[in-house]
Amino acid sequence: MRKVLVLASGTFVLGLDAYVMAGLLGPIAADTGVPVPAAGQMVTAFTLAYAVSAPLFATVLGAVRARRVLLAALAVFTVGNALTAVAGGLASLLLSRVVAGAGAGLFSALASTGAAALAPPGRRGRALALVMGGMSAGTVLGVPLGVLLAGQAGWRATMWTITALGGASLLGLLVGLPEIPSGAVATVRERLAVLVDRRIAPVVGVSFLAAVASLGLYTYLAPVLEAAGGVRDVAPYLWAWGVGGVAGSLAVGPLADRLGRPRAILAVILTALAVSQALLVPLAHPAAPLAALPLVVWGAVGWATQVPQQQRLLELGGDRHGGVAVAMNNSALYLGSAAGSALGGAALSAGLAADVLPLVAAAVAVLGLLLQLLTARTGRAAGDARAASGAPLASCR
């Protein structure tokens, strides 16, 4: 699994870069003379480039060796952050975030498929968990440190630090990443067919809804806790969510390997997500010892969703389509996060009380659970049909 760790070092930097920007908008706006709402479009630019690049370049570069594409993607990501560090206006800031997001999206998708290909038999879930654990650790550990560094040395120092970490990870890949076994190369027509595959598209839809519920609500955690229980110091609650996220993303891998039932695992995860978010407001109180419990559970199950999802998509897609399916899933994750943040902001602007947002998010999680149960039923029906025709069955249960 050491080979997978070098991929996890890359996703650590990705997680740091993707989420630290929200804490740097004020300093960036003050330094460059850009209004804060306009500076916020950097997050949108990064997110959209991330979402589009994963399936697009996974298709265009499908015949290129995965190791080369991973190195190129991380190099593009690192250059994009260097461009951000020297940017002097809105146009250059947006362009740099597009470059960084494009590299990040492609690297993230290929890191998951590469980790699964490098994993020993029966340890695919652990490999995927390491990659996702790197992403969550970058968010939990790196983001507060990045914001702290920006407060002491300026936001450009944070961006140069991220650039240096990206360069170090790139060097690690050059030295420690072997050639990744590749399967059959799908044609462009076959790859486009994955977009409307009735087995794969609903699975990606579940990931989208889970991201809307989990990552979308996280954006507004501070106003939610203040409205619900008068919590003003939100830092301990952010750490509780983050620690749960790291624990959940790492623990779900061995569980998925041991049980081999990604559908059932995800159903439990989505149920726990809905329950924890529904309990967030009743338990929110600065003096209550249980106030952080729903946040720990929410963080754990929110970050754990992608391991069984990726595992299932790799099995459904097979050697020819698994990489494209995972790329679509990663795009859905970021689009869901962006959609959840946008919808939450619109709801608050329209006058919805902040402490109602967790119930709305829980309802979205329940919707994802219903779709998950529906896909499980249709998947079993498709499996029965294939068995009757003598076609080989996927191992995903």
Short mmCIF file of C-alpha atoms in Angstrom, two decimals:
data_model
loop_
_atom_site.label_atom_id
_atom_site.label_comp_id
_atom_site.label_asym_id
_atom_site.label_seq_id
_atom_site.Cartn_x
_atom_site.Cartn_y
_atom_site.Cartn_z
CA MET A 1 0.00 0.00 0.00
CA ARG A 2 3.03 2.31 0.04
CA LYS A 3 2.47 2.95 -3.66
CA VAL A 4 -1.00 4.24 -2.84
CA LEU A 5 0.37 6.60 -0.19
CA VAL A 6 2.13 8.71 -2.82
CA LEU A 7 -1.26 9.18 -4.50
CA ALA A 8 -2.77 10.10 -1.12
CA SER A 9 -0.10 12.80 -0.68
CA GLY A 10 -1.43 14.40 -3.86
CA THR A 11 -5.05 14.28 -2.75
CA PHE A 12 -3.98 15.82 0.58
CA VAL A 13 -2.75 18.91 -1.28
CA LEU A 14 -5.92 18.88 -3.41
CA GLY A 15 -8.12 18.87 -0.31
CA LEU A 16 -6.13 21.72 1.22
CA ASP A 17 -6.30 23.86 -1.90
CA ALA A 18 -9.97 23.21 -2.62
CA TYR A 19 -11.22 24.31 0.79
CA VAL A 20 -8.66 26.82 2.07
CA MET A 21 -9.72 29.41 -0.51
CA ALA A 22 -12.99 30.09 1.35
CA GLY A 23 -10.93 31.36 4.29
CA LEU A 24 -8.71 33.54 2.10
CA LEU A 25 -11.37 35.50 0.22
CA GLY A 26 -11.26 38.50 2.58
CA PRO A 27 -7.47 38.95 2.50
CA ILE A 28 -7.37 38.37 -1.27
CA ALA A 29 -10.09 40.95 -1.86
CA ALA A 30 -8.38 43.52 0.37
CA ASP A 31 -4.98 42.96 -1.26
CA THR A 32 -6.09 43.02 -4.88
CA GLY A 33 -8.93 45.56 -4.64
CA VAL A 34 -11.49 43.00 -5.79
CA PRO A 35 -14.93 42.94 -4.07
CA VAL A 36 -15.41 39.87 -1.86
CA PRO A 37 -18.39 38.53 -3.90
CA ALA A 38 -16.27 38.78 -7.07
CA ALA A 39 -13.34 37.10 -5.33
CA GLY A 40 -15.73 34.33 -4.35
CA GLN A 41 -16.04 33.46 -8.02
CA MET A 42 -12.58 31.93 -7.71
CA VAL A 43 -14.20 29.07 -5.82
CA THR A 44 -16.79 28.71 -8.57
CA ALA A 45 -14.10 28.74 -11.27
CA PHE A 46 -12.08 26.06 -9.49
CA THR A 47 -15.14 23.91 -8.85
CA LEU A 48 -16.46 24.05 -12.40
CA ALA A 49 -13.02 23.36 -13.90
CA TYR A 50 -12.64 20.44 -11.50
CA ALA A 51 -16.03 19.02 -12.41
CA VAL A 52 -15.58 19.37 -16.18
CA SER A 53 -11.94 18.28 -16.44
CA ALA A 54 -12.36 14.86 -14.83
CA PRO A 55 -14.68 13.24 -17.41
CA LEU A 56 -13.44 15.36 -20.34
CA PHE A 57 -9.74 14.65 -20.06
CA ALA A 58 -10.30 11.08 -18.86
CA THR A 59 -11.90 10.57 -22.27
CA VAL A 60 -9.40 12.54 -24.37
CA LEU A 61 -6.35 11.05 -22.64
CA GLY A 62 -7.75 7.55 -22.23
CA ALA A 63 -5.01 5.95 -24.35
CA VAL A 64 -2.12 7.67 -22.50
CA ARG A 65 -0.39 5.79 -19.68
CA ALA A 66 -2.06 6.62 -16.37
CA ARG A 67 1.24 7.41 -14.63
CA ARG A 68 2.10 10.08 -17.19
CA VAL A 69 -1.33 11.65 -16.96
CA LEU A 70 -1.17 11.71 -13.15
CA LEU A 71 2.21 13.45 -13.24
CA ALA A 72 0.99 15.95 -15.84
CA ALA A 73 -2.24 16.64 -13.91
CA LEU A 74 -0.41 17.30 -10.64
CA ALA A 75 2.07 19.52 -12.48
CA VAL A 76 -0.78 21.57 -13.98
CA PHE A 77 -2.41 21.83 -10.54
CA THR A 78 0.88 23.04 -9.01
CA VAL A 79 1.44 25.61 -11.77
CA GLY A 80 -2.11 26.86 -11.27
CA ASN A 81 -1.44 27.53 -7.59
CA ALA A 82 1.80 29.34 -8.42
CA LEU A 83 -0.17 31.53 -10.83
CA THR A 84 -2.67 32.26 -8.04
CA ALA A 85 0.17 33.28 -5.73
CA VAL A 86 1.38 35.95 -8.18
CA ALA A 87 -2.01 37.05 -9.54
CA GLY A 88 -2.71 40.77 -9.32
CA GLY A 89 -6.30 41.12 -10.55
CA LEU A 90 -9.60 39.33 -10.92
CA ALA A 91 -8.96 38.03 -14.43
CA SER A 92 -5.62 36.46 -13.52
CA LEU A 93 -7.07 35.06 -10.29
CA LEU A 94 -9.94 33.37 -12.13
CA LEU A 95 -7.65 31.99 -14.84
CA SER A 96 -5.25 30.56 -12.28
CA ARG A 97 -8.08 28.83 -10.42
CA VAL A 98 -9.34 27.31 -13.68
CA VAL A 99 -5.85 25.89 -14.32
CA ALA A 100 -5.57 24.53 -10.77
CA GLY A 101 -9.09 23.08 -10.86
CA ALA A 102 -8.50 21.34 -14.20
CA GLY A 103 -5.38 19.63 -12.89
CA ALA A 104 -7.07 18.74 -9.59
CA GLY A 105 -10.12 17.18 -11.22
CA LEU A 106 -8.11 14.93 -13.50
CA PHE A 107 -5.66 13.92 -10.78
CA SER A 108 -8.42 13.09 -8.29
CA ALA A 109 -10.25 10.77 -10.70
CA LEU A 110 -7.10 8.98 -11.84
CA ALA A 111 -5.78 8.70 -8.27
CA SER A 112 -8.86 6.67 -7.33
CA THR A 113 -8.68 4.32 -10.32
CA GLY A 114 -4.90 4.06 -9.98
CA ALA A 115 -5.15 3.18 -6.28
CA ALA A 116 -7.68 0.46 -7.07
CA ALA A 117 -5.42 -0.94 -9.82
CA LEU A 118 -2.35 -0.98 -7.56
CA ALA A 119 -4.14 -2.52 -4.57
CA PRO A 120 -3.55 -6.21 -3.76
CA PRO A 121 -6.55 -8.54 -4.14
CA GLY A 122 -9.19 -7.92 -1.49
CA ARG A 123 -7.75 -4.54 -0.46
CA ARG A 124 -9.33 -2.21 -3.04
CA GLY A 125 -11.53 -0.57 -0.40
CA ARG A 126 -8.50 0.22 1.76
CA ALA A 127 -6.69 1.73 -1.20
CA LEU A 128 -9.65 3.95 -2.10
CA ALA A 129 -9.98 4.93 1.56
CA LEU A 130 -6.34 6.08 1.67
CA VAL A 131 -6.91 8.34 -1.32
CA MET A 132 -10.09 9.80 0.17
CA GLY A 133 -8.39 10.00 3.56
CA GLY A 134 -5.72 12.19 2.03
CA MET A 135 -8.40 14.54 0.72
CA SER A 136 -10.20 14.75 4.07
CA ALA A 137 -6.95 15.16 6.03
CA GLY A 138 -5.97 18.04 3.76
CA THR A 139 -9.28 19.69 4.55
CA VAL A 140 -9.21 19.05 8.30
CA LEU A 141 -5.55 19.61 9.11
CA GLY A 142 -4.37 21.80 6.29
CA VAL A 143 -7.13 24.37 6.00
CA PRO A 144 -6.90 25.81 9.56
CA LEU A 145 -3.10 25.92 9.27
CA GLY A 146 -3.36 27.59 5.86
CA VAL A 147 -5.68 30.27 7.20
CA LEU A 148 -3.41 30.77 10.23
CA LEU A 149 -0.39 31.19 7.95
CA ALA A 150 -2.31 33.72 5.85
CA GLY A 151 -3.04 35.73 8.99
CA GLN A 152 0.65 35.83 9.90
CA ALA A 153 2.39 36.11 6.53
CA GLY A 154 -0.34 36.95 4.01
CA TRP A 155 -2.50 34.89 1.69
CA ARG A 156 0.25 34.65 -0.94
CA ALA A 157 2.41 32.79 1.57
CA THR A 158 -0.36 30.22 1.93
CA MET A 159 -0.58 29.78 -1.84
CA TRP A 160 3.20 29.42 -2.14
CA THR A 161 3.08 26.81 0.61
CA ILE A 162 0.42 24.87 -1.30
CA THR A 163 2.53 25.20 -4.44
CA ALA A 164 5.55 23.80 -2.59
CA LEU A 165 3.51 20.91 -1.22
CA GLY A 166 2.26 20.17 -4.72
CA GLY A 167 5.85 20.15 -5.98
CA ALA A 168 6.92 17.82 -3.18
CA SER A 169 4.05 15.46 -3.95
CA LEU A 170 4.97 15.57 -7.65
CA LEU A 171 8.53 14.56 -6.76
CA GLY A 172 7.16 11.74 -4.63
CA LEU A 173 5.13 10.46 -7.58
CA LEU A 174 8.16 10.65 -9.88
CA VAL A 175 10.19 8.54 -7.46
CA GLY A 176 7.64 6.23 -5.88
CA LEU A 177 4.77 5.67 -8.33
CA PRO A 178 5.18 2.65 -10.62
CA GLU A 179 3.45 2.11 -13.91
CA ILE A 180 -0.25 1.53 -13.30
CA PRO A 181 -1.88 -1.51 -14.88
CA SER A 182 -4.27 -0.39 -17.58
CA GLY A 183 -7.31 -2.16 -18.93
CA ALA A 184 -8.84 -1.99 -22.36
CA VAL A 185 -9.18 1.49 -23.82
CA ALA A 186 -12.79 2.43 -24.49
CA THR A 187 -13.76 4.32 -27.60
CA VAL A 188 -15.16 7.84 -27.39
CA ARG A 189 -18.61 6.49 -28.26
CA GLU A 190 -18.42 3.94 -25.46
CA ARG A 191 -17.30 6.60 -22.99
CA LEU A 192 -20.18 8.89 -23.94
CA ALA A 193 -22.57 5.98 -23.47
CA VAL A 194 -21.50 5.83 -19.82
CA LEU A 195 -23.17 9.22 -19.28
CA VAL A 196 -26.59 7.68 -19.89
CA ASP A 197 -25.93 4.16 -18.61
CA ARG A 198 -29.00 3.34 -16.51
CA ARG A 199 -26.86 1.42 -14.02
CA ILE A 200 -24.15 4.07 -13.60
CA ALA A 201 -26.05 7.38 -13.89
CA PRO A 202 -28.29 6.76 -10.81
CA VAL A 203 -25.24 5.85 -8.71
CA VAL A 204 -23.63 9.15 -9.69
CA GLY A 205 -26.94 10.86 -8.87
CA VAL A 206 -26.77 9.48 -5.33
CA SER A 207 -23.27 10.97 -4.94
CA PHE A 208 -24.59 14.33 -6.14
CA LEU A 209 -27.43 14.34 -3.59
CA ALA A 210 -25.09 13.23 -0.79
CA ALA A 211 -22.74 16.10 -1.62
CA VAL A 212 -25.63 18.61 -1.68
CA ALA A 213 -26.70 17.43 1.77
CA SER A 214 -23.28 17.10 3.40
CA LEU A 215 -20.84 19.58 1.85
CA GLY A 216 -23.53 22.12 1.00
CA LEU A 217 -24.68 22.41 4.62
CA TYR A 218 -21.08 22.58 5.88
CA THR A 219 -20.73 25.96 4.14
CA TYR A 220 -23.32 27.45 6.51
CA LEU A 221 -22.41 25.63 9.71
CA ALA A 222 -21.51 28.83 11.59
CA PRO A 223 -24.87 30.63 11.09
CA VAL A 224 -26.74 27.36 11.71
CA LEU A 225 -25.10 26.79 15.11
CA GLU A 226 -25.50 30.41 16.13
CA ALA A 227 -29.20 30.43 15.23
CA ALA A 228 -29.85 27.03 16.82
CA GLY A 229 -28.06 27.35 20.14
CA GLY A 230 -26.20 30.65 20.33
CA VAL A 231 -22.88 29.01 19.47
CA ARG A 232 -20.41 31.75 18.51
CA ASP A 233 -17.09 29.92 18.66
CA VAL A 234 -17.56 27.47 15.80
CA ALA A 235 -13.93 26.27 15.65
CA PRO A 236 -14.36 23.25 17.98
CA TYR A 237 -17.36 22.12 15.96
CA LEU A 238 -15.43 22.42 12.71
CA TRP A 239 -12.71 20.26 14.21
CA ALA A 240 -15.30 17.72 15.39
CA TRP A 241 -16.69 17.51 11.85
CA GLY A 242 -13.21 17.22 10.40
CA VAL A 243 -11.93 14.59 12.81
CA GLY A 244 -15.04 12.54 12.09
CA GLY A 245 -14.36 12.97 8.38
CA VAL A 246 -10.82 11.62 8.58
CA ALA A 247 -11.92 8.70 10.76
CA GLY A 248 -14.85 7.83 8.51
CA SER A 249 -12.93 8.04 5.23
CA LEU A 250 -10.21 5.73 6.58
CA ALA A 251 -12.45 3.26 8.43
CA VAL A 252 -14.87 2.63 5.56
CA GLY A 253 -12.20 1.02 3.37
CA PRO A 254 -11.49 -2.04 5.53
CA LEU A 255 -15.22 -2.34 6.19
CA ALA A 256 -15.96 -2.36 2.46
CA ASP A 257 -13.27 -4.99 1.86
CA ARG A 258 -14.55 -7.17 4.68
CA LEU A 259 -18.25 -7.00 3.85
CA GLY A 260 -18.07 -6.54 0.08
CA ARG A 261 -21.52 -4.92 0.04
CA PRO A 262 -21.14 -1.30 -1.09
CA ARG A 263 -24.89 -0.85 -1.66
CA ALA A 264 -25.77 -1.88 1.88
CA ILE A 265 -22.93 0.17 3.36
CA LEU A 266 -24.05 3.28 1.51
CA ALA A 267 -27.66 2.82 2.63
CA VAL A 268 -26.49 2.80 6.26
CA ILE A 269 -24.27 5.83 5.61
CA LEU A 270 -27.07 7.89 4.08
CA THR A 271 -29.42 6.96 6.93
CA ALA A 272 -26.82 8.07 9.50
CA LEU A 273 -26.24 11.29 7.54
CA ALA A 274 -29.93 12.20 7.60
CA VAL A 275 -30.33 11.36 11.31
CA SER A 276 -27.19 13.27 12.39
CA GLN A 277 -28.25 16.39 10.48
CA ALA A 278 -31.79 16.21 11.86
CA LEU A 279 -30.34 16.07 15.41
CA LEU A 280 -27.90 18.93 14.86
CA VAL A 281 -30.26 21.73 15.90
CA PRO A 282 -31.81 20.01 18.97
CA LEU A 283 -28.35 19.23 20.37
CA ALA A 284 -26.67 22.52 19.44
CA HIS A 285 -25.74 24.30 22.65
CA PRO A 286 -22.32 25.63 23.71
CA ALA A 287 -22.59 24.00 27.16
CA ALA A 288 -23.97 20.63 26.02
CA PRO A 289 -21.38 17.81 25.97
CA LEU A 290 -23.28 16.00 23.22
CA ALA A 291 -23.41 19.02 20.91
CA ALA A 292 -20.44 17.83 18.86
CA LEU A 293 -21.70 14.24 18.51
CA PRO A 294 -23.92 14.76 15.44
CA LEU A 295 -21.09 16.70 13.80
CA VAL A 296 -18.65 13.83 14.33
CA VAL A 297 -21.15 11.38 12.86
CA TRP A 298 -22.04 13.74 10.00
CA GLY A 299 -18.37 14.27 9.13
CA ALA A 300 -17.62 10.55 9.31
CA VAL A 301 -20.47 9.37 7.10
CA GLY A 302 -20.28 12.37 4.77
CA TRP A 303 -16.67 11.62 3.86
CA ALA A 304 -17.27 7.86 3.86
CA THR A 305 -19.81 7.96 1.04
CA GLN A 306 -17.31 8.00 -1.80
CA VAL A 307 -15.39 4.80 -1.06
CA PRO A 308 -18.37 2.43 -1.56
CA GLN A 309 -19.57 4.59 -4.45
CA GLN A 310 -16.22 4.43 -6.24
CA GLN A 311 -15.92 0.74 -5.49
CA ARG A 312 -19.34 0.11 -6.98
CA LEU A 313 -18.68 2.22 -10.07
CA LEU A 314 -15.37 0.49 -10.75
CA GLU A 315 -17.14 -2.85 -10.63
CA LEU A 316 -20.06 -1.69 -12.75
CA GLY A 317 -17.84 0.03 -15.32
CA GLY A 318 -15.19 -2.68 -15.55
CA ASP A 319 -11.81 -2.16 -17.20
CA ARG A 320 -13.22 -0.19 -20.13
CA HIS A 321 -15.58 2.22 -18.35
CA GLY A 322 -14.60 2.21 -14.66
CA GLY A 323 -12.28 5.22 -14.93
CA VAL A 324 -14.86 7.33 -16.75
CA ALA A 325 -17.53 6.36 -14.22
CA VAL A 326 -15.28 7.42 -11.31
CA ALA A 327 -14.47 10.70 -13.10
CA MET A 328 -18.21 11.38 -13.45
CA ASN A 329 -18.66 10.61 -9.78
CA ASN A 330 -15.94 13.06 -8.75
CA SER A 331 -17.56 15.71 -10.91
CA ALA A 332 -20.91 15.03 -9.25
CA LEU A 333 -19.28 15.43 -5.84
CA TYR A 334 -18.02 18.94 -6.60
CA LEU A 335 -21.13 19.98 -8.49
CA GLY A 336 -23.24 18.80 -5.56
CA SER A 337 -21.11 20.82 -3.16
CA ALA A 338 -21.46 23.93 -5.33
CA ALA A 339 -25.20 23.40 -5.79
CA GLY A 340 -25.74 22.87 -2.06
CA SER A 341 -23.83 26.05 -1.21
CA ALA A 342 -25.72 28.06 -3.84
CA LEU A 343 -29.13 26.76 -2.79
CA GLY A 344 -28.36 27.31 0.89
CA GLY A 345 -27.28 30.88 0.22
CA ALA A 346 -30.39 31.54 -1.86
CA ALA A 347 -32.61 30.11 0.88
CA LEU A 348 -31.03 32.31 3.54
CA SER A 349 -31.28 35.37 1.27
CA ALA A 350 -34.98 34.59 0.77
CA GLY A 351 -35.53 34.72 4.54
CA LEU A 352 -35.35 31.05 5.57
CA ALA A 353 -34.14 30.68 9.15
CA ALA A 354 -30.61 29.27 9.35
CA ASP A 355 -31.63 26.57 11.82
CA VAL A 356 -34.01 25.10 9.23
CA LEU A 357 -31.16 24.28 6.82
CA PRO A 358 -30.13 21.04 8.61
CA LEU A 359 -33.66 19.68 8.18
CA VAL A 360 -33.59 20.57 4.49
CA ALA A 361 -30.20 18.87 4.15
CA ALA A 362 -31.52 15.79 5.98
CA ALA A 363 -34.44 15.67 3.54
CA VAL A 364 -31.99 15.73 0.61
CA ALA A 365 -30.05 12.88 2.24
CA VAL A 366 -33.30 10.90 2.53
CA LEU A 367 -33.93 11.57 -1.16
CA GLY A 368 -30.48 10.17 -1.88
CA LEU A 369 -31.30 7.12 0.24
CA LEU A 370 -34.50 6.52 -1.71
CA LEU A 371 -32.60 6.74 -4.98
CA GLN A 372 -29.98 4.39 -3.57
CA LEU A 373 -32.64 1.82 -2.64
CA LEU A 374 -34.17 2.18 -6.09
CA THR A 375 -30.82 1.60 -7.80
CA ALA A 376 -30.26 -1.46 -5.62
CA ARG A 377 -33.57 -2.91 -6.78
CA THR A 378 -32.95 -2.12 -10.46
CA GLY A 379 -29.40 -3.42 -10.13
CA ARG A 380 -30.65 -6.74 -8.83
CA ALA A 381 -33.19 -6.90 -11.64
CA ALA A 382 -30.46 -6.20 -14.20
CA GLY A 383 -28.28 -8.85 -12.58
CA ASP A 384 -31.07 -11.42 -12.78
CA ALA A 385 -31.60 -10.59 -16.46
CA ARG A 386 -27.91 -10.97 -17.21
CA ALA A 387 -27.77 -14.25 -15.33
CA ALA A 388 -30.71 -15.57 -17.35
CA SER A 389 -28.95 -14.65 -20.59
CA GLY A 390 -25.68 -16.24 -19.50
CA ALA A 391 -23.77 -12.94 -19.35
CA PRO A 392 -21.13 -12.52 -16.63
CA LEU A 393 -22.27 -10.79 -13.46
CA ALA A 394 -20.54 -7.88 -11.82
CA SER A 395 -19.35 -8.59 -8.31
CA CYS A 396 -20.92 -5.47 -6.83
CA ARG A 397 -23.66 -6.29 -4.37
#
